[in-house]
Amino acid sequence: MKLHSNSQRKASFKYPCFLFYFILYIMVLRLFRAVIMGPPGSGKGTVSERIVNSFGLKHLSSGDVLRTNIKAKTEVGLLVKSYIDQGQLVSDDVITRLILHDLKGLEQCSWLLDGFPRTVTQAECLDTVYQIDTVLNLNVPFETIKERLSSRWIHLGSGRVYNTNFNPPKIPGLDDVTGEPLIQRNDDKPETVTRRLKSYETQTRPVLEYYRNKGVLETFTGTETNKIWPQIHTFLCSKTSG
């Protein structure tokens, strides 16, 4: 019978132990990628901020990306501005290029995408590069949103959003960070809001169905962000700790 030396026996015990900790290490390092969806005024901004603070995800907003490029007058930013000035939607190709470019800088991070994808074409392009773990869909009644938006004020420079009912600025009419005046957008008027909501529903319904078929869509229904948030928090705890 062949006997193993002490060093051989030690090595045979160490290897499974090393393998166990290596697998555990990989699991801990696994990155979490999420998308948040919801119509204008559904509370996406507030929920996104809470997710970032609670779970440490990096937040990438398509609106912020567009504003940054327009302000910097990049080649793509000038193209985006021409779309907006003509009242047109930014093309799938342009917005996808912008988002994927910024995501390259977050390769080693868990992140939350806000405002992208908005079409199935955009979602399919995103899927060719990244695996999406979950899509959070905020389902808020349109009547509630109309009421919210009429109370919404915005800091134009940063895109920060306030609501006089549930998320008011510290000083009425002024941005918390810069102290600059807040504005109310023309498209927050009731008739414009109705048109925007119908447009959102038509455009994003196929995207929701796309993610539903992939088994990653999770919908949260309610009229108040503070009541929806605990459900989202519990869900994300279960997803990120698994």
CSV table of C-alpha atoms in Angstrom, one decimal:
chain,number,residue,atom,x,y,z
A,1,MET,CA,0.0,0.0,0.0
A,2,LYS,CA,1.3,3.4,-1.0
A,3,LEU,CA,1.7,5.8,1.9
A,4,HIS,CA,1.5,9.6,1.4
A,5,SER,CA,4.0,11.9,3.1
A,6,ASN,CA,2.9,14.5,5.6
A,7,SER,CA,3.5,17.3,3.0
A,8,GLN,CA,1.3,15.5,0.5
A,9,ARG,CA,-1.5,15.0,3.0
A,10,LYS,CA,-1.3,18.7,4.0
A,11,ALA,CA,-1.5,19.7,0.3
A,12,SER,CA,-4.5,17.5,-0.3
A,13,PHE,CA,-6.3,19.2,2.6
A,14,LYS,CA,-5.3,22.7,1.6
A,15,TYR,CA,-6.5,22.4,-2.0
A,16,PRO,CA,-10.2,21.9,-1.2
A,17,CYS,CA,-10.0,24.6,1.4
A,18,PHE,CA,-8.4,27.0,-1.0
A,19,LEU,CA,-11.0,26.2,-3.7
A,20,PHE,CA,-13.9,26.9,-1.2
A,21,TYR,CA,-12.5,30.3,-0.3
A,22,PHE,CA,-11.8,31.1,-3.9
A,23,ILE,CA,-15.4,30.4,-4.9
A,24,LEU,CA,-16.6,32.4,-1.9
A,25,TYR,CA,-14.4,35.3,-2.9
A,26,ILE,CA,-15.8,35.3,-6.5
A,27,MET,CA,-19.4,35.2,-5.1
A,28,VAL,CA,-18.7,38.2,-2.9
A,29,LEU,CA,-17.1,40.1,-5.7
A,30,ARG,CA,-20.1,39.4,-8.1
A,31,LEU,CA,-21.3,42.7,-9.5
A,32,PHE,CA,-25.0,43.6,-9.4
A,33,ARG,CA,-26.5,45.4,-12.4
A,34,ALA,CA,-30.0,46.8,-12.2
A,35,VAL,CA,-32.4,49.0,-14.2
A,36,ILE,CA,-35.1,51.2,-12.8
A,37,MET,CA,-38.1,52.1,-14.9
A,38,GLY,CA,-41.2,54.3,-14.3
A,39,PRO,CA,-43.1,57.1,-15.9
A,40,PRO,CA,-42.1,60.8,-15.4
A,41,GLY,CA,-43.1,61.7,-11.8
A,42,SER,CA,-43.1,58.2,-10.5
A,43,GLY,CA,-40.4,58.8,-8.0
A,44,LYS,CA,-37.5,57.2,-9.8
A,45,GLY,CA,-35.1,59.9,-8.8
A,46,THR,CA,-35.9,59.6,-5.1
A,47,VAL,CA,-35.9,55.8,-5.2
A,48,SER,CA,-32.6,55.8,-7.1
A,49,GLU,CA,-30.9,58.0,-4.5
A,50,ARG,CA,-32.1,55.7,-1.7
A,51,ILE,CA,-30.8,52.6,-3.5
A,52,VAL,CA,-27.4,54.3,-4.0
A,53,ASN,CA,-27.2,55.3,-0.3
A,54,SER,CA,-28.4,51.9,1.0
A,55,PHE,CA,-26.6,49.5,-1.4
A,56,GLY,CA,-23.6,51.4,-2.7
A,57,LEU,CA,-24.6,51.1,-6.4
A,58,LYS,CA,-23.3,53.6,-8.9
A,59,HIS,CA,-26.2,55.6,-10.4
A,60,LEU,CA,-26.1,56.4,-14.1
A,61,SER,CA,-29.0,58.5,-15.4
A,62,SER,CA,-29.5,59.0,-19.1
A,63,GLY,CA,-30.8,62.5,-18.4
A,64,ASP,CA,-27.5,63.4,-16.6
A,65,VAL,CA,-25.5,61.9,-19.4
A,66,LEU,CA,-27.3,63.9,-22.0
A,67,ARG,CA,-27.0,67.2,-20.0
A,68,THR,CA,-23.3,66.6,-19.4
A,69,ASN,CA,-22.6,66.1,-23.1
A,70,ILE,CA,-24.7,69.1,-24.1
A,71,LYS,CA,-23.0,71.3,-21.6
A,72,ALA,CA,-19.5,70.2,-22.6
A,73,LYS,CA,-20.5,70.7,-26.3
A,74,THR,CA,-19.1,67.3,-27.3
A,75,GLU,CA,-19.7,66.0,-30.8
A,76,VAL,CA,-22.5,63.8,-29.6
A,77,GLY,CA,-23.7,66.5,-27.3
A,78,LEU,CA,-24.2,68.9,-30.2
A,79,LEU,CA,-26.0,66.1,-32.1
A,80,VAL,CA,-28.3,65.5,-29.1
A,81,LYS,CA,-29.0,69.2,-28.8
A,82,SER,CA,-30.1,69.3,-32.4
A,83,TYR,CA,-32.6,66.5,-31.8
A,84,ILE,CA,-34.0,68.3,-28.7
A,85,ASP,CA,-34.2,71.7,-30.4
A,86,GLN,CA,-36.3,70.1,-33.2
A,87,GLY,CA,-38.5,68.4,-30.6
A,88,GLN,CA,-37.3,64.9,-31.6
A,89,LEU,CA,-36.4,61.9,-29.5
A,90,VAL,CA,-32.7,61.1,-29.4
A,91,SER,CA,-32.1,58.1,-31.6
A,92,ASP,CA,-31.4,54.6,-30.3
A,93,ASP,CA,-27.9,54.6,-31.7
A,94,VAL,CA,-26.9,57.9,-30.2
A,95,ILE,CA,-28.2,57.3,-26.7
A,96,THR,CA,-26.9,53.7,-26.6
A,97,ARG,CA,-23.4,54.9,-27.6
A,98,LEU,CA,-23.4,57.4,-24.8
A,99,ILE,CA,-24.6,55.0,-22.1
A,100,LEU,CA,-22.3,52.2,-23.1
A,101,HIS,CA,-19.4,54.6,-23.2
A,102,ASP,CA,-20.1,55.8,-19.6
A,103,LEU,CA,-20.7,52.2,-18.4
A,104,LYS,CA,-17.1,51.3,-19.5
A,105,GLY,CA,-15.9,53.5,-16.6
A,106,LEU,CA,-18.0,51.4,-14.2
A,107,GLU,CA,-16.8,47.9,-15.2
A,108,GLN,CA,-15.7,47.1,-11.7
A,109,CYS,CA,-18.8,48.5,-10.0
A,110,SER,CA,-22.4,47.5,-9.3
A,111,TRP,CA,-24.7,50.0,-10.9
A,112,LEU,CA,-28.3,51.2,-11.4
A,113,LEU,CA,-29.4,52.5,-14.8
A,114,ASP,CA,-32.1,55.2,-14.8
A,115,GLY,CA,-33.9,56.3,-18.0
A,116,PHE,CA,-32.2,53.6,-20.2
A,117,PRO,CA,-33.2,51.5,-22.0
A,118,ARG,CA,-36.4,53.0,-23.3
A,119,THR,CA,-36.9,50.8,-26.4
A,120,VAL,CA,-36.5,47.1,-27.1
A,121,THR,CA,-33.6,47.9,-29.5
A,122,GLN,CA,-31.8,49.7,-26.6
A,123,ALA,CA,-32.5,46.8,-24.3
A,124,GLU,CA,-31.1,44.3,-26.7
A,125,CYS,CA,-27.9,46.3,-27.3
A,126,LEU,CA,-27.4,46.5,-23.5
A,127,ASP,CA,-27.9,42.8,-23.2
A,128,THR,CA,-25.1,42.1,-25.7
A,129,VAL,CA,-22.6,43.7,-23.3
A,130,TYR,CA,-24.0,43.3,-19.7
A,131,GLN,CA,-26.2,40.8,-17.8
A,132,ILE,CA,-29.0,42.6,-16.1
A,133,ASP,CA,-29.9,41.1,-12.7
A,134,THR,CA,-33.1,42.9,-12.1
A,135,VAL,CA,-35.4,45.6,-13.5
A,136,LEU,CA,-37.4,47.6,-11.0
A,137,ASN,CA,-40.6,48.9,-12.4
A,138,LEU,CA,-42.4,51.7,-10.5
A,139,ASN,CA,-46.1,51.4,-11.2
A,140,VAL,CA,-47.8,54.6,-10.0
A,141,PRO,CA,-51.3,55.6,-11.1
A,142,PHE,CA,-51.3,58.3,-13.7
A,143,GLU,CA,-53.7,60.5,-11.7
A,144,THR,CA,-51.2,60.5,-8.8
A,145,ILE,CA,-48.4,61.4,-11.1
A,146,LYS,CA,-50.4,64.4,-12.6
A,147,GLU,CA,-50.9,65.7,-9.1
A,148,ARG,CA,-47.2,65.2,-8.2
A,149,LEU,CA,-45.9,67.0,-11.3
A,150,SER,CA,-48.0,70.0,-10.7
A,151,SER,CA,-46.0,70.4,-7.5
A,152,ARG,CA,-42.6,69.6,-9.0
A,153,TRP,CA,-39.8,72.2,-9.2
A,154,ILE,CA,-36.4,71.6,-10.8
A,155,HIS,CA,-32.9,73.0,-10.5
A,156,LEU,CA,-32.0,73.5,-14.2
A,157,GLY,CA,-28.2,73.2,-13.9
A,158,SER,CA,-28.1,69.8,-12.2
A,159,GLY,CA,-31.5,68.3,-12.9
A,160,ARG,CA,-32.3,67.9,-9.1
A,161,VAL,CA,-36.0,67.5,-8.6
A,162,TYR,CA,-38.1,68.7,-5.7
A,163,ASN,CA,-41.7,68.3,-4.8
A,164,THR,CA,-43.5,70.8,-2.5
A,165,ASN,CA,-45.6,68.0,-1.1
A,166,PHE,CA,-43.2,65.2,-0.1
A,167,ASN,CA,-39.6,66.3,-1.0
A,168,PRO,CA,-39.5,70.1,-0.6
A,169,PRO,CA,-36.3,72.2,-0.8
A,170,LYS,CA,-35.0,73.4,2.5
A,171,ILE,CA,-35.6,77.0,1.4
A,172,PRO,CA,-38.7,77.4,-0.7
A,173,GLY,CA,-37.9,78.1,-4.4
A,174,LEU,CA,-34.1,77.5,-3.9
A,175,ASP,CA,-31.8,74.5,-4.7
A,176,ASP,CA,-30.4,72.8,-1.6
A,177,VAL,CA,-26.9,72.6,-3.0
A,178,THR,CA,-26.3,75.8,-4.9
A,179,GLY,CA,-29.0,78.1,-3.5
A,180,GLU,CA,-30.0,78.9,-7.1
A,181,PRO,CA,-33.6,79.5,-8.1
A,182,LEU,CA,-35.8,76.5,-9.0
A,183,ILE,CA,-38.1,76.5,-12.0
A,184,GLN,CA,-41.3,74.7,-13.0
A,185,ARG,CA,-41.1,73.3,-16.5
A,186,ASN,CA,-43.8,73.9,-19.1
A,187,ASP,CA,-44.2,70.2,-19.7
A,188,ASP,CA,-45.3,69.8,-16.1
A,189,LYS,CA,-48.7,71.3,-17.0
A,190,PRO,CA,-51.6,68.9,-16.8
A,191,GLU,CA,-52.3,68.6,-20.5
A,192,THR,CA,-48.7,68.1,-21.4
A,193,VAL,CA,-48.3,65.6,-18.6
A,194,THR,CA,-51.2,63.5,-20.0
A,195,ARG,CA,-49.5,63.5,-23.4
A,196,ARG,CA,-46.1,62.5,-21.9
A,197,LEU,CA,-47.6,59.7,-19.8
A,198,LYS,CA,-49.4,58.2,-22.8
A,199,SER,CA,-46.2,58.4,-24.9
A,200,TYR,CA,-44.2,56.7,-22.1
A,201,GLU,CA,-46.7,53.9,-21.8
A,202,THR,CA,-46.7,53.3,-25.6
A,203,GLN,CA,-42.9,53.4,-25.8
A,204,THR,CA,-42.0,51.3,-22.8
A,205,ARG,CA,-44.7,48.7,-22.6
A,206,PRO,CA,-42.7,46.5,-25.1
A,207,VAL,CA,-39.6,47.0,-22.9
A,208,LEU,CA,-41.4,45.8,-19.8
A,209,GLU,CA,-42.6,42.8,-21.7
A,210,TYR,CA,-39.1,42.1,-23.0
A,211,TYR,CA,-37.7,42.0,-19.4
A,212,ARG,CA,-40.8,40.1,-18.1
A,213,ASN,CA,-40.1,37.4,-20.6
A,214,LYS,CA,-36.5,37.3,-19.4
A,215,GLY,CA,-37.7,36.8,-15.9
A,216,VAL,CA,-36.0,39.8,-14.4
A,217,LEU,CA,-38.9,42.3,-14.1
A,218,GLU,CA,-40.1,43.2,-10.6
A,219,THR,CA,-43.0,45.6,-10.4
A,220,PHE,CA,-43.8,47.8,-7.3
A,221,THR,CA,-47.2,49.4,-7.2
A,222,GLY,CA,-48.3,52.3,-5.0
A,223,THR,CA,-49.1,56.0,-4.7
A,224,GLU,CA,-46.4,57.1,-2.3
A,225,THR,CA,-42.7,56.6,-2.6
A,226,ASN,CA,-42.2,56.2,1.2
A,227,LYS,CA,-44.6,53.2,1.1
A,228,ILE,CA,-43.1,51.6,-2.0
A,229,TRP,CA,-39.5,52.0,-0.8
A,230,PRO,CA,-39.6,49.4,2.0
A,231,GLN,CA,-40.8,46.8,-0.5
A,232,ILE,CA,-37.9,47.7,-2.9
A,233,HIS,CA,-35.4,47.7,0.0
A,234,THR,CA,-36.5,44.2,1.1
A,235,PHE,CA,-36.4,42.9,-2.4
A,236,LEU,CA,-32.9,44.3,-3.1
A,237,CYS,CA,-31.6,42.9,0.2
A,238,SER,CA,-32.7,39.4,-0.9
A,239,LYS,CA,-31.1,39.9,-4.4
A,240,THR,CA,-27.8,41.3,-3.3
A,241,SER,CA,-27.2,39.0,-0.3
A,242,GLY,CA,-27.9,35.8,-2.3
